[in-house]
Tab-separated table of C-alpha atoms in Angstrom:
chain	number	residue	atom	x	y	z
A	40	UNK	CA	129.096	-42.896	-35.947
A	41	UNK	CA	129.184	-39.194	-35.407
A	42	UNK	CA	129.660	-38.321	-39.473
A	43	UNK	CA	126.224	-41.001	-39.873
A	44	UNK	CA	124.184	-39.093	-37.333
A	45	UNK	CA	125.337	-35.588	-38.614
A	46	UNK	CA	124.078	-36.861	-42.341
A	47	UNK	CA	120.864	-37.933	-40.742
A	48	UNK	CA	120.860	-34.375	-38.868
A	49	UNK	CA	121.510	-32.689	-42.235
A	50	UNK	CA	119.063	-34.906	-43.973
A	51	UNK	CA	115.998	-34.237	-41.470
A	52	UNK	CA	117.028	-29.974	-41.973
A	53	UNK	CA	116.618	-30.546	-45.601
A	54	UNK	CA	113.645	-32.528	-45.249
A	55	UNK	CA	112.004	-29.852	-42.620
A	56	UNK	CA	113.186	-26.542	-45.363
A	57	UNK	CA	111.397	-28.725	-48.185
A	58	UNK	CA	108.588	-28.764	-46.262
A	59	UNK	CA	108.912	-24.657	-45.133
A	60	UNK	CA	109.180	-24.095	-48.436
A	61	UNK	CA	106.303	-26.078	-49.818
A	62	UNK	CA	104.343	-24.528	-47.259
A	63	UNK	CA	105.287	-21.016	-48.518
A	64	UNK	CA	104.955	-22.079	-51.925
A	65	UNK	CA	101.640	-22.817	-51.148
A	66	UNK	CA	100.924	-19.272	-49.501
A	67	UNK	CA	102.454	-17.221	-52.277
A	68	UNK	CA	99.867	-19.765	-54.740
A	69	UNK	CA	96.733	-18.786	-52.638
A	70	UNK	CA	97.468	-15.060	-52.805
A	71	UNK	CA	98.289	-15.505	-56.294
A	72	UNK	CA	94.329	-17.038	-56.323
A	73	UNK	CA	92.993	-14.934	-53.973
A	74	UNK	CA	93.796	-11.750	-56.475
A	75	UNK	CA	93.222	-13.040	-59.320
A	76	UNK	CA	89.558	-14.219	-58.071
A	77	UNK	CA	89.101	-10.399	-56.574
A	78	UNK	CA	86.918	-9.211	-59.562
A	79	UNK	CA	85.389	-12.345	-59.712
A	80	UNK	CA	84.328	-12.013	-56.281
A	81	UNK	CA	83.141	-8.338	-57.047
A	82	UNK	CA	80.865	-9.574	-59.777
A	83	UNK	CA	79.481	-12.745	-58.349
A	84	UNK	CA	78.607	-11.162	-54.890
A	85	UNK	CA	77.254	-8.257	-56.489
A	86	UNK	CA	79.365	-5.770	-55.214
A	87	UNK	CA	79.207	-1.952	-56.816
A	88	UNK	CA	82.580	-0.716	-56.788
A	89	UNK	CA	80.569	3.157	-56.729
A	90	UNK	CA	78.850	2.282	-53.772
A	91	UNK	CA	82.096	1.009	-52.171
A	92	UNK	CA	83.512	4.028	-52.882
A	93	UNK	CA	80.172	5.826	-51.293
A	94	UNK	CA	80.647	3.717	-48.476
A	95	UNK	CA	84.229	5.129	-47.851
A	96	UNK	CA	85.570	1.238	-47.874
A	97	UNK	CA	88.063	2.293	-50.585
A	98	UNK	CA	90.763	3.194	-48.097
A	99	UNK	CA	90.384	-0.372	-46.759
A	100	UNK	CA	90.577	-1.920	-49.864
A	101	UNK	CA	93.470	-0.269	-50.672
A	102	UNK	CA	95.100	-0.727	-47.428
A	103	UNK	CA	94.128	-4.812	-47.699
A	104	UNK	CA	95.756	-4.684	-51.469
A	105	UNK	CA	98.897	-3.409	-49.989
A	106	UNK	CA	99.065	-5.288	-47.243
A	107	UNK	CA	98.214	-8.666	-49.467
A	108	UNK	CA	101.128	-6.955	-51.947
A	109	UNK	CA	103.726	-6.681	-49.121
A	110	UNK	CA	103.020	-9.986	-47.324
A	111	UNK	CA	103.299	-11.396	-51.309
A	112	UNK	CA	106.786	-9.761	-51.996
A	113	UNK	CA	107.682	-10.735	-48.435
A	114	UNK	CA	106.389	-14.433	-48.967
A	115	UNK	CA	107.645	-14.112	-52.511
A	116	UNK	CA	111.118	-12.858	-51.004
A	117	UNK	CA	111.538	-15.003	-48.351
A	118	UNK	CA	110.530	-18.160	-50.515
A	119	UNK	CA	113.744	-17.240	-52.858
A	120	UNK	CA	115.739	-17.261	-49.422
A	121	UNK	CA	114.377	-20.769	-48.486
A	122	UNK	CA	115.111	-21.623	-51.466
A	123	UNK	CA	118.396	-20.387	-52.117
A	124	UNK	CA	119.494	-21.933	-48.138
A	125	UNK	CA	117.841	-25.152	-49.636
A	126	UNK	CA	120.257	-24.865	-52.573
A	127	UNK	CA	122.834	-24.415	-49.771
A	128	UNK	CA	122.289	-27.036	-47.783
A	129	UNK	CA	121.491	-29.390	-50.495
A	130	UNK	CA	125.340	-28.526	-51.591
A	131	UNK	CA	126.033	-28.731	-48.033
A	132	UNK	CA	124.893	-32.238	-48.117
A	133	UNK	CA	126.204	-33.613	-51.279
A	134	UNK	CA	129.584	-32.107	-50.300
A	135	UNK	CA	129.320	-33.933	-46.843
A	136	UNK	CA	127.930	-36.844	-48.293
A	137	UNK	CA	130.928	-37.184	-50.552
A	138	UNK	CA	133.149	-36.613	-47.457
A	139	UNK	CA	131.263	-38.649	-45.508
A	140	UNK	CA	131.831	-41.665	-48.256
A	141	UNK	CA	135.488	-40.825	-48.765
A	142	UNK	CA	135.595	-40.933	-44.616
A	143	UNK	CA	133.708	-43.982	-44.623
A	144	UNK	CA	136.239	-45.729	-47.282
A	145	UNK	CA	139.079	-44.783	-45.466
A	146	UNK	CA	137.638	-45.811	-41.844
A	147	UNK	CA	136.472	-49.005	-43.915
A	148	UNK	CA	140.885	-49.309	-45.118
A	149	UNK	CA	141.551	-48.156	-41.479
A	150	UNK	CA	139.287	-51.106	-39.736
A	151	UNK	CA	140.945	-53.871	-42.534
A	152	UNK	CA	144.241	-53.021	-41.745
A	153	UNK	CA	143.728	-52.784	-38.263
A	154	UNK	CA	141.453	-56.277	-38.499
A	155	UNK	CA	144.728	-57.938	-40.421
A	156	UNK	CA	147.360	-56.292	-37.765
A	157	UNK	CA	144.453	-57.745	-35.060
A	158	UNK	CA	145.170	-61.538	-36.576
A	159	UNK	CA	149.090	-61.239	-36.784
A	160	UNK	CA	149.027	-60.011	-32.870
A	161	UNK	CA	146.539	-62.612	-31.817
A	162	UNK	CA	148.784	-65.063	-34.430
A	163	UNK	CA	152.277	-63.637	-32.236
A	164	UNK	CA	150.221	-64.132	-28.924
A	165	UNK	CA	149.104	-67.394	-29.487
A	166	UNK	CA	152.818	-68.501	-30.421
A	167	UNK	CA	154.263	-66.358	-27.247
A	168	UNK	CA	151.660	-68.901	-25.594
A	169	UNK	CA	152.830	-71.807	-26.882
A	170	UNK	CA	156.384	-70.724	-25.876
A	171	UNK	CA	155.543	-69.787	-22.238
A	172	UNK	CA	153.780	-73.554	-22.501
A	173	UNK	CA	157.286	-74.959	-23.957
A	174	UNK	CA	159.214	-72.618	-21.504
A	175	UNK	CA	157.117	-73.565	-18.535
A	176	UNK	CA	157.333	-77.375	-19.411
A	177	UNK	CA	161.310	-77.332	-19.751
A	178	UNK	CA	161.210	-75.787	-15.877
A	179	UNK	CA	159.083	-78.505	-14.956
A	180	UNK	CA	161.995	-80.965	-16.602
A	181	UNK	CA	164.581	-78.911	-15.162
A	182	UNK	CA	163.281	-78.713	-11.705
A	183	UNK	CA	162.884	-82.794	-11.877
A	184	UNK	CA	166.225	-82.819	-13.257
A	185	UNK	CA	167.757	-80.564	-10.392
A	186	UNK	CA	165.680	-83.001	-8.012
A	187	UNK	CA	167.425	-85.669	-9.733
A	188	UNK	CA	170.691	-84.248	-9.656
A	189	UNK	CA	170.403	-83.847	-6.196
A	190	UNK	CA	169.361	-87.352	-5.090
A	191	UNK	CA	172.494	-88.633	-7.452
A	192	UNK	CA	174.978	-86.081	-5.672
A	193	UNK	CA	173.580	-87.979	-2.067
A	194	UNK	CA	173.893	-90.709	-3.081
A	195	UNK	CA	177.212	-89.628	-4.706
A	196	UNK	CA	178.169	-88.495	-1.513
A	197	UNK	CA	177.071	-91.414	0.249
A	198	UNK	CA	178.844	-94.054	-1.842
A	199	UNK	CA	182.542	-91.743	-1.540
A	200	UNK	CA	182.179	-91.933	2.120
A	201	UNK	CA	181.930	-95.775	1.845
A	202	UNK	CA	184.461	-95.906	-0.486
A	203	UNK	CA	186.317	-93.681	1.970
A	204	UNK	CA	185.721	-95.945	4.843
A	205	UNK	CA	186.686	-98.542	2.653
A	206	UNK	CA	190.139	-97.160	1.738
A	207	UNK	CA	190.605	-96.684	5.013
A	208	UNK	CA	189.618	-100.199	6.136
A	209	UNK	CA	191.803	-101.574	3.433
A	210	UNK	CA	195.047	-98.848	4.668
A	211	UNK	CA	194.127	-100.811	7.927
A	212	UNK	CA	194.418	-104.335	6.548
A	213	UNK	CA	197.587	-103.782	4.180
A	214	UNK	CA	198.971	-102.352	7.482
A	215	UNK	CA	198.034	-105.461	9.132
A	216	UNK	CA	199.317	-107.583	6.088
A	217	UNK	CA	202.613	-105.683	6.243
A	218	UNK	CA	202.984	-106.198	9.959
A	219	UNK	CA	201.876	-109.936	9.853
A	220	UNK	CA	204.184	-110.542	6.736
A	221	UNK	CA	206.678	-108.821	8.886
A	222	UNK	CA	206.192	-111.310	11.889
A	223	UNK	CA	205.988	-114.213	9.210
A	224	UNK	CA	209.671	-113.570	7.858
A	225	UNK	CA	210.543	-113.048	11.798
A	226	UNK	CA	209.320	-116.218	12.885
A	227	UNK	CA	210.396	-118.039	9.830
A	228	UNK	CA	213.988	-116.782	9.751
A	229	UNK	CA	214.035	-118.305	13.569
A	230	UNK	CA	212.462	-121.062	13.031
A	231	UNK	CA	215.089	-122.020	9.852
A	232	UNK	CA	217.316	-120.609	12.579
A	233	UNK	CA	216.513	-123.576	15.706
A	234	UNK	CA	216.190	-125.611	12.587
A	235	UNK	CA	219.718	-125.522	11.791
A	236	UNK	CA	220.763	-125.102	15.346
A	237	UNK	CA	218.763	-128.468	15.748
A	238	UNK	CA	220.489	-130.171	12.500
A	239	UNK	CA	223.937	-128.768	13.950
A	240	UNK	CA	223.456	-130.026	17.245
A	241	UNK	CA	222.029	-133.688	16.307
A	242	UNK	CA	224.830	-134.076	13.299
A	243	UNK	CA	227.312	-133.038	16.441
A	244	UNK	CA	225.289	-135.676	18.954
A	245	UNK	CA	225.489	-138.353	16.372
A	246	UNK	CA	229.048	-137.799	15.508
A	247	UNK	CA	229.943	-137.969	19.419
A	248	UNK	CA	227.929	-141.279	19.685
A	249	UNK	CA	229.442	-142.698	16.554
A	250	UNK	CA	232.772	-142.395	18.557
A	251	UNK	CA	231.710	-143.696	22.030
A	252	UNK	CA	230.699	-146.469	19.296
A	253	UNK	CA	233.808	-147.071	17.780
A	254	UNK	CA	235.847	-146.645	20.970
A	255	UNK	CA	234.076	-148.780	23.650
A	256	UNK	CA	233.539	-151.938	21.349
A	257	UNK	CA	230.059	-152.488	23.207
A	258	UNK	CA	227.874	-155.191	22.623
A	259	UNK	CA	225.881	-156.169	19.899
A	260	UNK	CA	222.443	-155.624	22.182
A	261	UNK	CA	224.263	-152.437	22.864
A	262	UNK	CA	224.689	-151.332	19.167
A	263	UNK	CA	221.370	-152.299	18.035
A	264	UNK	CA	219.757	-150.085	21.147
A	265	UNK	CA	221.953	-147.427	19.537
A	266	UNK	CA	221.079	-147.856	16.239
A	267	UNK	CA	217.798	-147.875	16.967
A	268	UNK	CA	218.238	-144.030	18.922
A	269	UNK	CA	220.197	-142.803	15.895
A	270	UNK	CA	217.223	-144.153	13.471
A	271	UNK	CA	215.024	-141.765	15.518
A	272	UNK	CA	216.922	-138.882	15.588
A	273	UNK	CA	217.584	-139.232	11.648
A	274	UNK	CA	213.656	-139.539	11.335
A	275	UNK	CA	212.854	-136.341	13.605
A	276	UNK	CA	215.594	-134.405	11.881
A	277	UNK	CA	213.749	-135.341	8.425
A	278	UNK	CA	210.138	-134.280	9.673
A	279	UNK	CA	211.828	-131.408	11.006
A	280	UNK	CA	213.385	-130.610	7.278
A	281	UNK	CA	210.036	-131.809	5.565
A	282	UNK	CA	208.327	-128.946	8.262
A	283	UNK	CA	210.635	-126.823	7.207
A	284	UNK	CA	210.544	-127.177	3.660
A	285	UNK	CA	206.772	-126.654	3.810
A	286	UNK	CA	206.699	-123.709	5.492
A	287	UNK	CA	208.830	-122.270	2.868
């Protein structure tokens, strides 16, 4: 932007010392005219360069003719100067056009390579996006997951404590097994105990009666009443062995 407006700024200077010079030109062309028509003036207005002289006017003339001379060198002069700055800046302008173009390539390179490093970065950034998406969906998952995990470690916790309250009730009922198992054998080592104390006793009551039997000589009414008491006891002891056997 600045090199564009200091061409235009250079191009308007040349423009306005073109138009100086011209201008000048122009002068220097009229005096050129304006002495050259001199005699022709003299002639055609009827002027009598003796009575001029009469008159005294040739001072003034000559003064005018110098003055006309100088101001024509100094247009003259001053036109070469214009001219020679015009060369100048012309050159000036060229040579700053030509940088200006050689500027403007290499801005032009500049602003390409900086357009194609724009795409890769915006390229980068838009996959740094989709990884802060990806990153910010795996928290999501790993926040439900740590939600998850800590449901399962309640309910974790909940189902040891049962189990633990079952072991325990279980300790409990083994311990109750053991004792009751303990009180079974007690109760069934007495009762095979009275059992045979029973069987000893009855064999021993039978024997006895079997020799009242043989040594009163009773009755028959009297044997068959005792028959019928020893059929008895031999049928209670064999319920008592059948109770016996089944509890074993």
């Amino acid at each position: 932007m600045e090199e564009h407006a200091w061409m235009q700024e250079n191009e308007a200077r040349v423009l306005k010392e073109k138009g100086r010079v011209r201008i000048e030109w122009n002068m220097c062309e009229d005096l050129r005219r304006f002495f050259s028509l001199c005699p022709t003036l003299v002639r055609t207005r009827g002027w009598d360069p003796r009575k001029v002289y009469e008159e005294g006017d040739e001072v003034e003339i000559e003064k005018l003719k110098v003055e006309l001379s100088e101001q024509l060198k100094w247009k003259e002069e001053h036109f070469i100067h214009q001219e020679e700055a015009h060369e100048k800046l012309r050159d000036h302008f060229v040579s700053g056009k030509d940088e200006w173009e050689l500027e403007n390539s290499t801005l032009l390179d500049e602003i390409c390579s900086l357009q194609i490093k724009l795409e890769s970065q915006v390229r980068i950034s838009q996959h740094l996006q989709h990884q802060l998406q990806t990153l910010a969906h795996e928290e999501s998952q790993r926040k439900c997951l740590e939600v998850d995990v800590s449901d399962s470690k309640v309910l974790y916790d909940n189902v040891s404590n049962e189990c633990q309250d079952a072991r325990s009730e279980l300790e409990g009922l083994r311990y109750s097994l053991k004792t009751k198992e303990k009180y079974y054998e007690e109760s069934k080592y007495l009762i095979e105990k009275l059992e045979l104390e029973n069987h000893e006793t009855k064999t021993a009551v039978l024997k006895e009666l079997e020799k009242e039997l043989e040594s009163s000589h009773s009755s028959t009414s009297e044997m068959m009443l005792l028959n019928e008491e020893l059929s008895v006891m031999l049928f209670q002891q064999g319920v008592s062995e059948t109770q016996l056997n089944i509890s074993n």
